[in-house]
Coordinates of C-alpha atoms in Angstrom, one line a residue:
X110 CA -12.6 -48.7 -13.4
X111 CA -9.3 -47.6 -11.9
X112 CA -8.3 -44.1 -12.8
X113 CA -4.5 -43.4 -13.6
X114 CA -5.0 -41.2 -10.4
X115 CA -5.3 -44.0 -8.1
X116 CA -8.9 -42.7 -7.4
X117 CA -11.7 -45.6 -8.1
X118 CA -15.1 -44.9 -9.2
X119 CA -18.1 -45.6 -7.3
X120 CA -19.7 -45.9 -10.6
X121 CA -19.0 -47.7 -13.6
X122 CA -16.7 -45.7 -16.2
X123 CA -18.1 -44.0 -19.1
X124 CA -15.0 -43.2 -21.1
X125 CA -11.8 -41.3 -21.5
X126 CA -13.5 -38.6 -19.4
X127 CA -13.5 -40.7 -16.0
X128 CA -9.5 -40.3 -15.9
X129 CA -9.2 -37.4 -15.0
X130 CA -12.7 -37.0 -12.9
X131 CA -13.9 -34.1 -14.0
X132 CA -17.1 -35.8 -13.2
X133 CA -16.7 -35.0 -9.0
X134 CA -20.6 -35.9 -8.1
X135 CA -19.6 -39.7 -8.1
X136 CA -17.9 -38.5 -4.7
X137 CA -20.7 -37.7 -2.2
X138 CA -18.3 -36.3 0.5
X139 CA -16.8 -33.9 -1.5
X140 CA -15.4 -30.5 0.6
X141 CA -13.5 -28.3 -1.8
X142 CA -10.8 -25.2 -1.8
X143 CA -9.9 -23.2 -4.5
X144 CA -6.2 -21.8 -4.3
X145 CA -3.0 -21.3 -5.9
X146 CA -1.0 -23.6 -4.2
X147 CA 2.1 -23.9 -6.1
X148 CA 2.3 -19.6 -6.8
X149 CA 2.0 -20.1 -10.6
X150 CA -0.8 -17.5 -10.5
X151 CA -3.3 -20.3 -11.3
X152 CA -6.3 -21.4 -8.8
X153 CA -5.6 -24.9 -8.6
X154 CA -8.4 -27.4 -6.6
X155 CA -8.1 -29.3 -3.2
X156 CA -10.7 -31.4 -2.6
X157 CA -11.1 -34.0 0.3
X158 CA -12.8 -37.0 -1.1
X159 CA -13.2 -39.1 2.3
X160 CA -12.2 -41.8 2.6
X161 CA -9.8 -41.4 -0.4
X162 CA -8.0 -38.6 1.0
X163 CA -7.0 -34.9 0.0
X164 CA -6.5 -34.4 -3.8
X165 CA -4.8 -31.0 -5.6
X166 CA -5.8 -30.7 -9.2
X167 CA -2.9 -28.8 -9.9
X168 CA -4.1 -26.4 -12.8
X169 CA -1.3 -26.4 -15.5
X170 CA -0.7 -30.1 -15.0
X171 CA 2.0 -32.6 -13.7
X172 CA 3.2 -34.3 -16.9
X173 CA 0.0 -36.4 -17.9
X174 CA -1.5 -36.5 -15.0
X175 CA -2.7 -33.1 -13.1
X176 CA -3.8 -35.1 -10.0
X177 CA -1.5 -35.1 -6.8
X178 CA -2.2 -36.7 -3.4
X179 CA -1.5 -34.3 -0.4
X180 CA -2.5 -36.5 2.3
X181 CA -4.3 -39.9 2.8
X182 CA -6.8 -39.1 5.2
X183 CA -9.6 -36.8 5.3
X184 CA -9.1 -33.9 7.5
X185 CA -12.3 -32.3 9.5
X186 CA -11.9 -29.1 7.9
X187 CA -9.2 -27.5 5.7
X188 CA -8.3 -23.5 4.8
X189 CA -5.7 -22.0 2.8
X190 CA -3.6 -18.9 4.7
X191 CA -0.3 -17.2 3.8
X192 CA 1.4 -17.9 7.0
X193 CA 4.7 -16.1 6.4
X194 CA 6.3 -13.3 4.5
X195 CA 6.7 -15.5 1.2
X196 CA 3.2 -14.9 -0.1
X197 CA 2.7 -18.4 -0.7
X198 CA -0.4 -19.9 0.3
X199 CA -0.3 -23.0 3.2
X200 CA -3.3 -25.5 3.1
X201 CA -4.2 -25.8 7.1
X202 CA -6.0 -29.3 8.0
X203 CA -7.0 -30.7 11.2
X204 CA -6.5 -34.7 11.8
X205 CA -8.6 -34.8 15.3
X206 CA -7.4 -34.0 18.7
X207 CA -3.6 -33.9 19.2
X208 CA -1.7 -36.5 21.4
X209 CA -0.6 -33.4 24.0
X210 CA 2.9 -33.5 22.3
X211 CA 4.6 -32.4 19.2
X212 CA 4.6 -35.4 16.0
X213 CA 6.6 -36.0 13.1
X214 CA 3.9 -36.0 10.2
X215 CA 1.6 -37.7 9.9
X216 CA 0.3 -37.0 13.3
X217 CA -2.9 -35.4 14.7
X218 CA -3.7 -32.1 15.7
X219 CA -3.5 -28.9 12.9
X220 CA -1.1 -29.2 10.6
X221 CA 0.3 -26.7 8.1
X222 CA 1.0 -28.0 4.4
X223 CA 3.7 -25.5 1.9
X224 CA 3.3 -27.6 -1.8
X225 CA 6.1 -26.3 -2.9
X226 CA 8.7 -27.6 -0.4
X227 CA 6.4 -30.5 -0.2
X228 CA 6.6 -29.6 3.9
X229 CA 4.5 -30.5 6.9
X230 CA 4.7 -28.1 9.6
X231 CA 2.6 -29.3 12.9
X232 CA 0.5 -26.0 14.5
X233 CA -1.4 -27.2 17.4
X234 CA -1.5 -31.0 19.4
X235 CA -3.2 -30.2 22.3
X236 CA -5.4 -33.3 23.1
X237 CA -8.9 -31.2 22.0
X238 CA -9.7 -31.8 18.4
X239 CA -10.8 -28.4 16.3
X240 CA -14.3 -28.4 15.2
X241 CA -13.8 -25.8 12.1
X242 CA -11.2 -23.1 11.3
X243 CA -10.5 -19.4 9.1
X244 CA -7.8 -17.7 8.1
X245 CA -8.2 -13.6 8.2
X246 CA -5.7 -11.1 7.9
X247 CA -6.8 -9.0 10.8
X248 CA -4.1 -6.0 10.0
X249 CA -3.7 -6.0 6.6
X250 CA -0.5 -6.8 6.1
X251 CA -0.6 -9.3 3.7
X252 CA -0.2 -12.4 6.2
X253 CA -3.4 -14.2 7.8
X254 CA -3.9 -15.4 11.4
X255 CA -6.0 -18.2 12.0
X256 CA -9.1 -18.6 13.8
X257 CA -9.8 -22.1 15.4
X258 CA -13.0 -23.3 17.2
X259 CA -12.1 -25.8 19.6
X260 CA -15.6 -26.5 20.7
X261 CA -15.4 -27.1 24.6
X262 CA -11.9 -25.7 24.7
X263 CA -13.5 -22.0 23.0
X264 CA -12.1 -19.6 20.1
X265 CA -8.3 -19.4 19.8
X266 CA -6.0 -16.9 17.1
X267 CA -2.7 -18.4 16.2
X268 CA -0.7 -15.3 15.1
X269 CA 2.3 -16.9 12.9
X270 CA 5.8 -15.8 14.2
X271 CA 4.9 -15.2 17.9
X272 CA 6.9 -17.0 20.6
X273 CA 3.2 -17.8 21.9
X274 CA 1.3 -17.8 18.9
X275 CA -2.3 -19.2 20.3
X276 CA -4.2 -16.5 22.4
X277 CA -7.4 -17.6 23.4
X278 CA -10.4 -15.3 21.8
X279 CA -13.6 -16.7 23.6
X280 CA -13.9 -19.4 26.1
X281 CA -17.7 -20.7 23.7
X282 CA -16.9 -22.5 20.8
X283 CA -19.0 -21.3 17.4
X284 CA -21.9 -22.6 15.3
X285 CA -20.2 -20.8 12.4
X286 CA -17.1 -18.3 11.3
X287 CA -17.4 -15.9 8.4
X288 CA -14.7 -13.0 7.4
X289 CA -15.7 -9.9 6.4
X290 CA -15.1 -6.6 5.8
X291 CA -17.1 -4.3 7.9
X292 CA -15.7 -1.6 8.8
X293 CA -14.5 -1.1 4.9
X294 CA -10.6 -0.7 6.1
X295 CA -9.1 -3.1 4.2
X296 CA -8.4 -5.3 6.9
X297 CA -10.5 -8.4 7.8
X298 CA -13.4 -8.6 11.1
X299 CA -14.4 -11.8 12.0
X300 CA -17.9 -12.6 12.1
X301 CA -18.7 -15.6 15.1
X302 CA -22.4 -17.4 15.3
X303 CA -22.4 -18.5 18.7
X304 CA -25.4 -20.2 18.0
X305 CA -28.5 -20.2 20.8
X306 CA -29.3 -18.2 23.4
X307 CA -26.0 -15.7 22.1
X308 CA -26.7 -15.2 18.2
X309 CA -24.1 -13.7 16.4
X310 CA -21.1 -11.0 17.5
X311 CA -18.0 -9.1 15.1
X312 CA -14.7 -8.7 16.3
X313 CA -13.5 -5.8 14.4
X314 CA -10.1 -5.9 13.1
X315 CA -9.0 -8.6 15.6
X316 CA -9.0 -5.8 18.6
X317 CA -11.1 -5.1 21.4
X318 CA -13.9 -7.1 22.4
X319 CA -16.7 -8.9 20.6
X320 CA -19.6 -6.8 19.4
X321 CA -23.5 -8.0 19.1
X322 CA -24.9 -8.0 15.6
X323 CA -27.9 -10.0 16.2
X324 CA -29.5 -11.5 19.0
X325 CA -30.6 -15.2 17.2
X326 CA -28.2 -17.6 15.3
X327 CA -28.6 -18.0 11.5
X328 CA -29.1 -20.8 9.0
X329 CA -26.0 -19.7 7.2
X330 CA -24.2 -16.2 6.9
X331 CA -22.1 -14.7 4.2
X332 CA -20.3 -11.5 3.3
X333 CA -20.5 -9.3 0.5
X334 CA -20.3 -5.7 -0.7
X335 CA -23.8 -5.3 -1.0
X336 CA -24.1 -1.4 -1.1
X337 CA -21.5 -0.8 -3.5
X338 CA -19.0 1.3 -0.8

């Protein structure tokens, strides 16, 4: 069965319903994201199907058909972060290591994507591909940094709008990155497993140094207001 989305089952088609997948477990690959990309105050989906490529289910619609390709290939990790003073949320992807010089898109490296404008916007090419990245807005100002594990090449910040926007955070790369608000200020810490023999460390606000939290990695870590403050 071929879908009116240009997205073909791996399983035969069981109706009307197939068309506009709301059936996702026929992909096994699936990594989602839930944003409002097109600032319609909807959450709309981007999911990265593999080897189909990254797909916004724009919530609303697109005439008859909701579905809208943002890129061809599958990225090895994707965020969403207000990058500027617009509001609007970007989608940040990473297509491997960069070639050492700036690209016209489609090129390697992290990439920035704006859906309303349609616009690619190329962050980083430096020939060390990203392992996994966050977005936190480390002042609270209403704009995110990003965080970017570079394995070998350690933990970098971009800070939009600087004339050098990549400052180098820790020379290790992570097992794992999780915001969080810890110091209940309104403004995001960033929460690193370094994995074994380091465990995990907070730095608070963006500032200062990194502090120990615990002296073993974990399976998985994630925030939450758990005493009600």
């Amino acid at each position: 069965f071929q879908a009116e989305d240009g997205i073909r089952d791996r399983s035969p088609s069981r109706g009307l319903g197939d068309v506009y997948k709301r059936q996702l477990k026929v992909m096994e690959r699936a990594k989602a994201i839930v944003a409002d990309i097109d600032n319609n105050g909807r959450d709309d989906i981007v999911i990265d199907f593999g080897a189909y490529g990254v797909w916004a289910y724009m919530n609303g619609g697109v005439g008859s058909n909701p579905w809208q390709l943002i890129d061809a290939r599958s990225p090895d990790w994707m965020s969403t972060a207000v990058l500027d003073a617009s509001g609007q949320k970007s989608l940040v992807m990473s297509f491997g290591a960069g070639t050492g010089a700036a690209q016209s898109p489609p090129g390697k490296g992290v990439w920035a994507y704006a859906h309303l404008s349609k616009a690619w916007r190329q962050l980083d090419y430096r020939a060390t591909a990203s392992v996994r990245g966050i977005a936190l807005d480390f002042d609270g100002n209403g704009q995110d940094d990003l965080v970017v594990d570079f394995g070998t090449n350690g933990l970098w910040r971009y800070v939009p709008g600087s004339a050098a926007p990549w400052v180098q955070l820790h020379a290790l790369g992570s097992k794992s990155l999780t915001k969080a608000d810890l110091d209940s200020n309104g403004q995001d810490d960033l929460v690193v497993d370094f994995g074994s023999p380091y465990g995990i460390y907070a730095l608070i606000n963006g500032k200062g140094g990194f502090t120990a939290i615990y002296g073993a990695p974990a399976t998985a870590i994630a925030a939450g207001q758990i005493d009600g403050k």
